[in-house]
Amino acid sequence: MSRQKLSLFKLAKFTNLEIVMEAQVQSSGANQSRLIEKYKKNKNSIKTQALALKFAYGFLLSFLVVIPLAAYFEFINFFTSGSANVDAGLFAASAVFAIFFSMQIGYILILGLLNVSALMTGEAFRWFETLPISEKKLNKLGFMTVFRNIDVGLLLLALAFPVVMVIIT
């Protein structure tokens, strides 16, 4: 077997899977033994759960784009009707956009709450402490793990709204 130097992003994959598993075990309560047996029987169930979590992030955050689209169309309709108060229209549209952005951040925080709580315990990093990795790289690894956990949500947060608005306008 050839020795390869793993990048921190690749190492974060393993830490992310361990955090997903730890979050599932923490939230299972009295069914922990059944969950651990399930993990022993099917080694890929953790990867499947991590992918399902990312899919759920993407699904929920992609539907949030409908909120500013509705505000945009109402804003255009409001000003083309002729009897428009500009201040009221701008205030209403900016309030809807503020609600949209706060809901996006709220969804990311709520959906990632179990995984972030499992990350904060530090159990996923115990086996990295036995490796010759500096403390600075361990801190970067923690950041990469959080990023790998919510990467789909962050990408949708940054790209979905501008892309949809460019397509519509």
CSV table of C-alpha atoms in Angstrom, one decimal, residues 27-149:
chain,number,residue,atom,x,y,z
A,27,SER,CA,-30.4,11.4,19.6
A,28,SER,CA,-31.5,7.7,19.6
A,29,GLY,CA,-32.0,7.6,23.3
A,30,ALA,CA,-33.1,4.1,24.5
A,31,ASN,CA,-32.6,2.6,21.0
A,32,GLN,CA,-28.8,3.0,21.0
A,33,SER,CA,-28.1,-0.7,21.0
A,34,ARG,CA,-30.4,-1.2,18.0
A,35,LEU,CA,-28.8,1.6,16.1
A,36,ILE,CA,-25.3,0.3,16.8
A,37,GLU,CA,-26.3,-3.1,15.6
A,38,LYS,CA,-27.6,-1.5,12.4
A,39,TYR,CA,-24.3,0.2,11.9
A,40,LYS,CA,-22.5,-3.1,12.4
A,41,LYS,CA,-24.6,-4.9,9.8
A,42,ASN,CA,-24.5,-2.1,7.2
A,43,LYS,CA,-21.3,-0.2,7.0
A,44,ASN,CA,-22.7,2.3,4.4
A,45,SER,CA,-25.7,3.4,6.5
A,46,ILE,CA,-23.7,6.3,7.9
A,47,LYS,CA,-22.7,7.5,4.4
A,48,THR,CA,-26.3,7.2,3.4
A,49,GLN,CA,-27.6,9.2,6.3
A,50,ALA,CA,-25.0,11.9,5.6
A,51,LEU,CA,-26.1,12.1,2.0
A,52,ALA,CA,-29.8,12.2,3.1
A,53,LEU,CA,-29.1,15.0,5.4
A,54,LYS,CA,-27.4,17.0,2.6
A,55,PHE,CA,-30.3,16.2,0.3
A,56,ALA,CA,-32.7,17.5,3.0
A,57,TYR,CA,-30.7,20.7,3.3
A,58,GLY,CA,-30.8,21.2,-0.4
A,59,PHE,CA,-34.5,20.4,-0.7
A,60,LEU,CA,-35.6,22.8,2.0
A,61,LEU,CA,-33.3,25.6,1.1
A,62,SER,CA,-34.2,25.4,-2.6
A,63,PHE,CA,-37.9,25.9,-1.8
A,64,LEU,CA,-37.1,29.0,0.2
A,65,VAL,CA,-36.2,30.8,-3.0
A,66,VAL,CA,-40.0,31.0,-3.7
A,67,ILE,CA,-40.4,33.7,-1.0
A,68,PRO,CA,-38.3,36.4,-2.6
A,69,LEU,CA,-39.6,35.5,-6.0
A,70,ALA,CA,-43.1,36.2,-4.8
A,71,ALA,CA,-42.0,39.4,-3.3
A,72,TYR,CA,-40.3,40.4,-6.5
A,73,PHE,CA,-43.4,39.8,-8.6
A,74,GLU,CA,-45.6,41.6,-6.1
A,75,PHE,CA,-43.1,44.5,-6.1
A,76,ILE,CA,-43.2,44.8,-9.9
A,77,ASN,CA,-47.0,44.5,-9.9
A,78,PHE,CA,-47.3,47.1,-7.1
A,79,PHE,CA,-45.3,49.7,-9.2
A,80,THR,CA,-46.9,48.9,-12.5
A,81,SER,CA,-50.4,49.4,-11.1
A,82,GLY,CA,-49.9,53.2,-11.1
A,83,SER,CA,-51.1,54.0,-7.5
A,84,ALA,CA,-47.9,53.1,-5.8
A,85,ASN,CA,-46.4,54.5,-2.7
A,86,VAL,CA,-42.7,54.0,-3.3
A,87,ASP,CA,-41.8,54.0,0.4
A,88,ALA,CA,-44.4,51.4,1.3
A,89,GLY,CA,-43.4,49.1,-1.6
A,90,LEU,CA,-39.7,49.3,-0.8
A,91,PHE,CA,-40.3,48.7,2.9
A,92,ALA,CA,-42.5,45.6,2.2
A,93,ALA,CA,-40.0,44.2,-0.3
A,94,SER,CA,-37.0,44.7,2.0
A,95,ALA,CA,-38.9,43.1,4.9
A,96,VAL,CA,-39.7,40.0,2.8
A,97,PHE,CA,-36.1,39.7,1.7
A,98,ALA,CA,-34.9,40.1,5.3
A,99,ILE,CA,-37.3,37.3,6.3
A,100,PHE,CA,-35.9,35.2,3.5
A,101,PHE,CA,-32.3,35.5,4.5
A,102,SER,CA,-33.0,35.0,8.2
A,103,MET,CA,-35.0,31.9,7.4
A,104,GLN,CA,-32.1,30.5,5.4
A,105,ILE,CA,-29.7,31.0,8.2
A,106,GLY,CA,-32.3,29.6,10.6
A,107,TYR,CA,-32.7,26.4,8.6
A,108,ILE,CA,-29.0,25.8,8.4
A,109,LEU,CA,-28.6,26.3,12.2
A,110,ILE,CA,-31.6,24.1,13.0
A,111,LEU,CA,-30.8,21.3,10.6
A,112,GLY,CA,-27.2,21.2,11.7
A,113,LEU,CA,-27.9,21.4,15.4
A,114,LEU,CA,-27.5,17.7,16.2
A,115,ASN,CA,-24.3,17.5,14.1
A,116,VAL,CA,-22.8,20.6,15.6
A,117,SER,CA,-23.6,19.4,19.2
A,118,ALA,CA,-21.8,16.1,18.3
A,119,LEU,CA,-18.9,18.2,16.9
A,120,MET,CA,-18.6,20.2,20.1
A,121,THR,CA,-18.2,17.1,22.3
A,122,GLY,CA,-14.8,16.6,20.6
A,123,GLU,CA,-15.1,12.8,20.5
A,124,ALA,CA,-14.7,12.8,16.7
A,125,PHE,CA,-11.2,14.3,17.1
A,126,ARG,CA,-9.8,12.0,19.7
A,127,TRP,CA,-8.2,9.6,17.3
A,128,PHE,CA,-6.7,12.6,15.4
A,129,GLU,CA,-4.8,13.6,18.5
A,130,THR,CA,-2.9,10.3,18.3
A,131,LEU,CA,-1.6,11.3,14.9
A,132,PRO,CA,1.3,13.6,14.3
A,133,ILE,CA,-0.9,16.6,13.4
A,134,SER,CA,-0.3,20.0,14.9
A,135,GLU,CA,-2.8,21.9,17.0
A,136,LYS,CA,-3.2,24.5,14.2
A,137,LYS,CA,-4.0,21.8,11.7
A,138,LEU,CA,-6.5,20.2,14.1
A,139,ASN,CA,-8.3,23.6,14.3
A,140,LYS,CA,-8.4,23.8,10.5
A,141,LEU,CA,-9.7,20.3,10.4
A,142,GLY,CA,-12.6,21.3,12.7
A,143,PHE,CA,-13.4,24.1,10.3
A,144,MET,CA,-13.3,21.8,7.3
A,145,THR,CA,-15.5,19.3,9.1
A,146,VAL,CA,-18.1,22.0,9.8
A,147,PHE,CA,-17.9,23.1,6.1
A,148,ARG,CA,-18.3,19.5,4.9
A,149,ASN,CA,-21.3,19.1,7.1
